[in-house]
Amino acid sequence: MSDTVGFTSQDSATRISMGNAITAEELASREDRASEEVARYALILGDDSLMLAQRLGHWISRAPELEEDVALANIALDLLGHARFLLTYAGSAWDKTEDDLAYFRDEEEFRSARLVEHENGDFGQTIARQLIFSFYAYALYSRLLASTDETLSAIADKALKEVDYHRDHAAQWLMRLGGGTEESHRRMQTGLDTVWTYIEELFIDVEPTTQLAEAGVAVLPSALRDEVLTQLSTIIEEAGLRVPQAKGAFGADRSGRYSEHRGFILAEMQVLAREHPGATW
Amino acid sequence: MTQNDTTTESEQVPAGGVIATDPATESIWPLWEIFVRSSRGLSHVHAGSLHAPDGTMALRNARDLYTRRNEGTSIWVVPSEGITASDPDSKGGFFESAQGKNYRHATYYTQSEGVKHL
């Protein structure tokens, strides 16, 4: 990129640069448009990232230590980046921007799973949610790399490296909380037990994913289930914790009909954009 | 503490809902010094310090704090207590005695006649 040179500083101990990965702006300026089906699929993926980013953002200034505050914020920003790519691409089907889709859709129009909408709880519960989602996302993006849709493949390539780190972050904390004190172990187990009820929704095959998967565009969620659950079980047992045997929560269909939290998340996320439409800062 | 913490901590929350924490006795994570190497061939340079429960997490925290803008290709973390530093108050005896000793520099010496290839 041409502006990389001007952005680089040579005199500091640590040189900085922009790097050269794709950006949401670049994606928005592309000619290729998503079809209606691909757009609806991109929304499913994008809404998961957006909701989780919003939830994690709530930890900023509230994490147990300043360093962890930054780590969670970093992960939230990575996820927000994925949401920007996916919502931008989805919007190309309907002449909408990422902001139109993030700020001006109503509750029932979102397609996020309840796992990512679930409240943060304590740090253990947040790590439990991170663990499940990051292992799911890694399995998803590593397959989406082979998508016949070039844009989805490029987004997966960018996201994969980031969710790989999210996996590591969650796994490191799982080990430490699981094998830490009696209290940290108890909280980590409680966190896992709480969010585990929402895991199955991630692996539900909803339209239009099924038909897109047949065409090699999308990744069939049910195809990820065994791999992700096996990986999670292994690491949870390695941390000295118990794999929850919870019954799945009722109404796992990504429609949002059964989500008790989505409206509250959106109220906070959308209020500024809706009170001042078109505002920039 | 987040407001959500109360759901899992209810049995520990005393009347009034305030959990007493004494900063003096609350254990904090040890301090680590962070060294970042910006590219191959250069040396690791001290970038700053941070708190972490252990070296593995210190590396991760360092990645988040000091390499967010493509600054690094390698990170070292060192426990701060593992570093023995010179005393800033004794810099006279430590460093200033080198001043005025120009003969320690090559430029002090003049080139002798007839010596080639210098």
XYZ file of C-alpha atoms in Angstrom:
399
model
C 0.000 0.000 0.000
C 1.289 3.414 -0.907
C 0.640 5.074 2.441
C 2.566 2.396 4.316
C 5.830 4.252 3.853
C 4.550 7.493 5.331
C 3.099 5.623 8.262
C 6.300 3.826 9.122
C 8.430 5.279 11.867
C 12.124 4.462 11.970
C 13.225 6.179 15.134
C 11.242 4.197 17.682
C 12.413 1.024 19.356
C 9.460 -0.668 17.767
C 8.777 0.206 14.155
C 5.137 0.299 13.159
C 3.430 -0.275 9.835
C -0.049 -0.876 8.460
C 0.622 -4.276 6.921
C -1.116 -5.272 3.720
C -4.190 -7.375 4.543
C -7.531 -6.604 2.899
C -9.712 -3.938 4.510
C -13.480 -3.491 4.740
C -13.178 -0.243 2.753
C -11.397 -2.075 -0.035
C -14.094 -4.721 -0.008
C -16.825 -2.076 -0.247
C -15.197 -0.571 -3.336
C -15.132 -3.886 -5.174
C -17.427 -4.495 -8.110
C -18.535 -8.016 -7.260
C -21.845 -8.264 -5.485
C -23.106 -11.027 -3.277
C -26.201 -12.905 -4.400
C -29.246 -12.832 -2.150
C -28.380 -16.274 -0.719
C -24.703 -15.531 -0.170
C -25.667 -12.266 1.516
C -27.986 -14.077 3.908
C -25.212 -16.549 4.681
C -22.716 -13.730 5.276
C -25.182 -12.181 7.711
C -25.278 -15.350 9.795
C -21.497 -15.307 10.150
C -21.229 -11.536 10.459
C -23.927 -11.198 13.099
C -22.180 -13.752 15.322
C -18.982 -11.712 15.176
C -20.770 -8.416 15.665
C -22.717 -9.532 18.724
C -19.692 -11.126 20.358
C -17.608 -8.014 19.665
C -20.265 -5.904 21.349
C -20.395 -8.240 24.346
C -16.613 -8.369 24.737
C -16.392 -4.605 24.428
C -18.274 -4.431 27.709
C -15.156 -5.780 29.452
C -13.176 -2.671 28.569
C -12.274 -0.983 31.868
C -13.803 -3.923 33.770
C -11.340 -6.804 33.232
C -9.439 -8.276 36.199
C -6.166 -6.656 35.064
C -5.290 -3.881 32.644
C -3.397 -6.319 30.406
C -6.430 -8.597 30.138
C -8.585 -5.568 29.452
C -6.441 -4.896 26.385
C -6.430 -8.567 25.351
C -10.226 -8.808 25.388
C -10.566 -5.472 23.611
C -8.160 -6.694 20.938
C -10.217 -9.818 20.387
C -13.389 -7.707 20.261
C -11.806 -5.508 17.595
C -10.735 -8.533 15.552
C -14.318 -9.791 15.648
C -15.660 -6.370 14.754
C -13.322 -6.470 11.769
C -14.766 -9.805 10.660
C -18.282 -8.408 11.078
C -17.343 -5.394 8.945
C -16.125 -7.630 6.107
C -19.135 -9.899 6.229
C -21.758 -7.175 6.621
C -20.148 -5.090 3.901
C -20.242 -8.064 1.563
C -23.821 -8.945 2.556
C -24.885 -5.351 2.009
C -23.615 -5.415 -1.579
C -26.649 -7.565 -2.444
C -29.108 -4.950 -1.260
C -27.217 -1.671 -1.807
C -26.743 -1.301 1.919
C -23.647 -0.357 3.879
C -22.223 -2.217 6.859
C -23.665 0.524 9.083
C -27.156 0.155 7.567
C -27.072 -3.507 8.486
C -25.506 -3.124 11.929
C -27.476 -0.130 13.159
C -30.763 -0.128 11.289
C -31.921 -3.697 11.392
C -34.379 -4.711 14.080
C -34.128 -7.529 16.559
C -35.821 -10.222 14.455
C -33.632 -9.446 11.427
C -30.398 -10.501 13.093
C -29.168 -14.078 12.653
C -26.683 -14.427 15.490
C -26.647 -17.478 17.743
C -27.634 -17.113 21.361
C -24.198 -18.225 22.529
C -22.606 -14.957 21.398
C -25.483 -12.913 22.772
C -25.227 -14.494 26.179
C -24.185 -12.145 28.949
C -20.547 -11.971 29.951
C -21.060 -13.258 33.477
C -17.770 -13.422 35.333
C -14.389 -13.831 33.661
C -14.693 -17.634 33.727
C -17.990 -17.531 31.876
C -16.591 -15.145 29.283
C -13.635 -17.480 28.732
C -16.040 -20.429 28.380
C -17.962 -18.560 25.676
C -14.691 -17.537 23.982
C -13.472 -21.112 24.043
C -16.551 -22.498 22.316
C -16.868 -19.715 19.777
C -13.197 -19.522 18.823
C -12.888 -23.281 18.259
C -16.090 -23.182 16.207
C -14.897 -20.156 14.223
C -11.514 -21.724 13.538
C -13.097 -24.907 12.188
C -15.493 -22.792 10.122
C -12.973 -20.403 8.561
C -10.412 -23.124 7.863
C -13.046 -24.747 5.627
C -14.404 -21.494 4.214
C -10.922 -20.903 2.766
C -11.896 -23.404 0.062
C -15.149 -21.583 -0.743
C -15.869 -21.117 -4.429
C -16.872 -17.551 -3.540
C -13.609 -15.617 -3.730
C -14.678 -12.885 -1.354
C -15.752 -15.310 1.357
C -12.493 -17.173 0.882
C -10.480 -13.951 1.268
C -12.416 -13.010 4.405
C -11.788 -16.488 5.835
C -8.077 -16.157 5.126
C -7.916 -12.892 7.066
C -10.081 -14.112 9.936
C -8.411 -17.491 10.367
C -5.135 -16.119 11.752
C -7.030 -13.988 14.220
C -9.382 -16.673 15.526
C -6.356 -18.950 15.852
C -5.063 -16.490 18.423
C -8.495 -16.251 20.072
C -8.408 -20.027 20.467
C -5.029 -19.842 22.111
C -6.116 -17.048 24.447
C -9.177 -18.964 25.604
C -7.283 -22.250 25.949
C -4.503 -20.638 28.004
C -7.031 -19.212 30.428
C -9.008 -22.442 30.541
C -5.852 -24.242 31.702
C -5.003 -21.621 34.296
C -8.483 -21.232 35.726
C -9.137 -24.974 35.626
C -5.873 -25.795 37.366
C -5.656 -22.646 39.492
C -7.342 -22.225 42.837
C -10.443 -24.001 44.048
C -12.401 -20.818 43.365
C -11.064 -20.333 39.820
C -11.809 -23.990 39.050
C -15.356 -23.646 40.358
C -16.002 -20.500 38.335
C -14.562 -21.955 35.140
C -16.724 -25.070 35.520
C -19.821 -22.964 36.251
C -19.064 -20.829 33.198
C -18.784 -23.882 30.959
C -21.980 -25.376 32.371
C -23.844 -22.112 31.756
C -22.917 -21.480 28.130
C -22.775 -25.114 27.024
C -26.573 -25.191 26.670
C -26.258 -22.879 23.647
C -23.608 -24.822 21.749
C -25.923 -26.799 19.436
C -27.288 -23.709 17.718
C -23.872 -23.211 16.105
C -24.227 -26.528 14.285
C -27.805 -26.133 13.028
C -28.148 -26.270 9.249
C -30.410 -23.351 8.392
C -31.277 -21.924 4.996
C -29.605 -20.723 2.872
C -26.500 -22.442 4.231
C -27.518 -25.969 3.215
C -27.944 -25.221 -0.479
C -24.863 -22.965 -0.546
C -22.809 -25.735 1.045
C -23.827 -28.094 -1.741
C -22.563 -25.535 -4.233
C -19.219 -25.287 -2.377
C -19.857 -21.703 -1.287
C -20.700 -22.178 2.385
C -19.604 -24.503 5.164
C -22.269 -26.847 6.462
C -22.527 -26.138 10.213
C -23.454 -29.719 11.125
C -20.233 -30.908 9.463
C -18.214 -28.986 12.072
C -19.961 -30.459 15.087
C -17.955 -33.622 15.776
C -14.587 -32.015 15.222
C -15.316 -28.990 17.422
C -16.918 -30.995 20.225
C -14.029 -33.467 20.238
C -11.453 -30.677 20.402
C -13.359 -28.910 23.164
C -13.784 -32.106 25.191
C -10.084 -32.895 24.937
C -8.946 -29.488 26.091
C -11.554 -29.224 28.853
C -10.437 -32.572 30.277
C -6.806 -31.532 29.926
C -7.620 -28.526 32.102
C -8.954 -30.858 34.777
C -12.546 -29.793 34.163
C -15.690 -31.729 33.384
C -17.288 -31.658 29.922
C -20.827 -30.420 30.578
C -23.616 -32.835 29.774
C -26.218 -30.105 29.581
C -29.386 -30.409 27.557
C -29.569 -27.921 24.719
C -31.579 -24.767 25.282
C -34.987 -24.661 23.619
C -35.404 -22.909 20.301
C -32.014 -23.155 18.651
C -32.828 -21.776 15.221
C -30.872 -18.518 14.845
C -34.133 -16.620 14.350
C -33.750 -14.631 17.547
C -37.284 -15.484 18.561
C -36.007 -17.044 21.751
C -33.187 -14.654 22.522
C -33.712 -12.835 25.767
C -30.644 -10.638 25.348
C -30.581 -9.485 21.736
C -32.899 -6.527 22.220
C -30.819 -5.170 25.080
C -27.581 -5.530 23.124
C -29.067 -3.729 20.133
C -30.516 -0.955 22.284
C -27.029 -0.107 23.480
C -25.293 -0.728 20.162
C -27.738 1.148 17.947
C -28.908 4.065 20.080
C -26.324 6.576 18.898
C -26.666 5.808 15.197
C -30.448 5.950 15.417
C -30.590 9.184 17.385
C -28.181 10.881 15.012
C -28.569 9.178 11.615
C -25.630 9.823 9.322
C -23.492 11.334 12.076
C -19.738 11.009 11.649
C -16.925 11.659 14.097
C -16.113 -6.263 39.364
C -18.806 -6.366 36.748
C -22.402 -6.076 37.674
C -22.938 -9.594 36.378
C -20.529 -11.011 38.900
C -23.131 -10.875 41.583
C -24.999 -13.817 40.088
C -22.155 -16.212 40.731
C -20.874 -14.544 43.844
C -24.094 -14.117 45.712
C -23.051 -16.451 48.486
C -19.971 -14.336 49.176
C -21.470 -10.899 48.979
C -21.956 -9.461 52.448
C -24.945 -7.374 53.446
C -24.961 -4.145 51.515
C -23.606 -5.860 48.426
C -20.092 -4.488 48.751
C -17.166 -6.871 48.542
C -14.316 -5.590 50.641
C -10.938 -5.846 48.940
C -7.795 -4.608 50.558
C -5.354 -3.396 47.905
C -2.464 -4.020 50.288
C -3.167 -7.743 50.604
C -4.665 -8.367 47.176
C -2.077 -10.295 45.208
C -1.030 -8.770 41.908
C 0.673 -10.407 38.957
C 4.459 -10.139 38.730
C 6.067 -7.586 36.448
C 7.775 -8.546 33.177
C 10.136 -6.590 30.940
C 9.353 -6.838 27.238
C 11.911 -6.893 24.442
C 10.769 -6.699 20.828
C 12.837 -7.413 17.716
C 11.455 -5.477 14.804
C 13.128 -7.417 12.009
C 15.636 -10.106 11.311
C 19.204 -9.043 11.944
C 18.357 -6.386 14.515
C 18.569 -6.955 18.242
C 15.689 -7.127 20.679
C 14.986 -3.681 22.094
C 13.318 -2.927 25.391
C 9.743 -1.832 24.650
C 8.213 -1.577 28.115
C 6.859 -3.684 30.922
C 3.600 -5.359 31.896
C 1.957 -7.620 34.450
C 1.218 -11.284 33.762
C 0.711 -14.415 35.856
C 3.492 -16.311 34.044
C 5.861 -16.140 31.080
C 3.441 -17.692 28.600
C 0.752 -15.147 29.382
C 3.353 -12.356 29.473
C 4.192 -13.203 25.845
C 0.547 -12.984 24.894
C 0.028 -9.716 26.732
C 3.170 -8.344 25.098
C 1.815 -9.341 21.695
C -1.359 -7.375 22.455
C 0.356 -4.350 23.955
C 3.517 -3.950 21.908
C 3.044 -5.590 18.503
C -0.406 -4.397 17.448
C 1.005 -2.303 14.613
C 3.353 -4.821 13.010
C 6.262 -3.786 15.201
C 7.733 -7.168 15.822
C 8.933 -10.489 14.532
C 10.081 -11.771 17.918
C 9.367 -11.054 21.574
C 11.367 -11.835 24.701
C 9.838 -11.556 28.157
C 12.034 -11.403 31.244
C 10.868 -11.269 34.868
C 11.647 -7.752 36.076
C 13.138 -9.172 39.246
C 15.599 -11.116 37.087
C 17.214 -7.881 35.956
C 20.032 -6.357 37.976
C 20.271 -2.706 37.043
C 22.955 -0.089 37.601
C 22.172 2.451 40.288
C 21.097 5.800 38.781
C 22.549 7.630 41.829
C 26.043 6.276 41.304
C 26.358 7.201 37.668
C 29.374 9.435 38.463
C 31.556 6.551 39.507
C 30.026 4.204 37.004
C 30.003 6.113 33.757
C 31.634 9.506 34.052
C 35.125 8.219 34.728
C 35.289 7.362 31.037
C 35.075 11.031 30.210
C 38.333 12.735 29.354
C 40.018 9.447 28.553
C 40.311 10.207 24.889
C 43.078 7.670 24.446
C 40.390 4.980 24.663
C 39.116 6.099 21.267
C 40.863 5.229 18.021
C 40.614 8.829 16.846
C 43.035 9.864 19.630
C 45.926 8.380 17.773
C 47.585 9.855 14.757
C 48.515 7.709 11.862
C 52.159 6.799 11.867
C 54.140 7.520 8.763
C 54.700 4.609 6.502
C 51.862 2.485 7.834
C 49.711 1.378 4.970
C 46.121 0.163 4.805
C 44.802 2.124 7.805
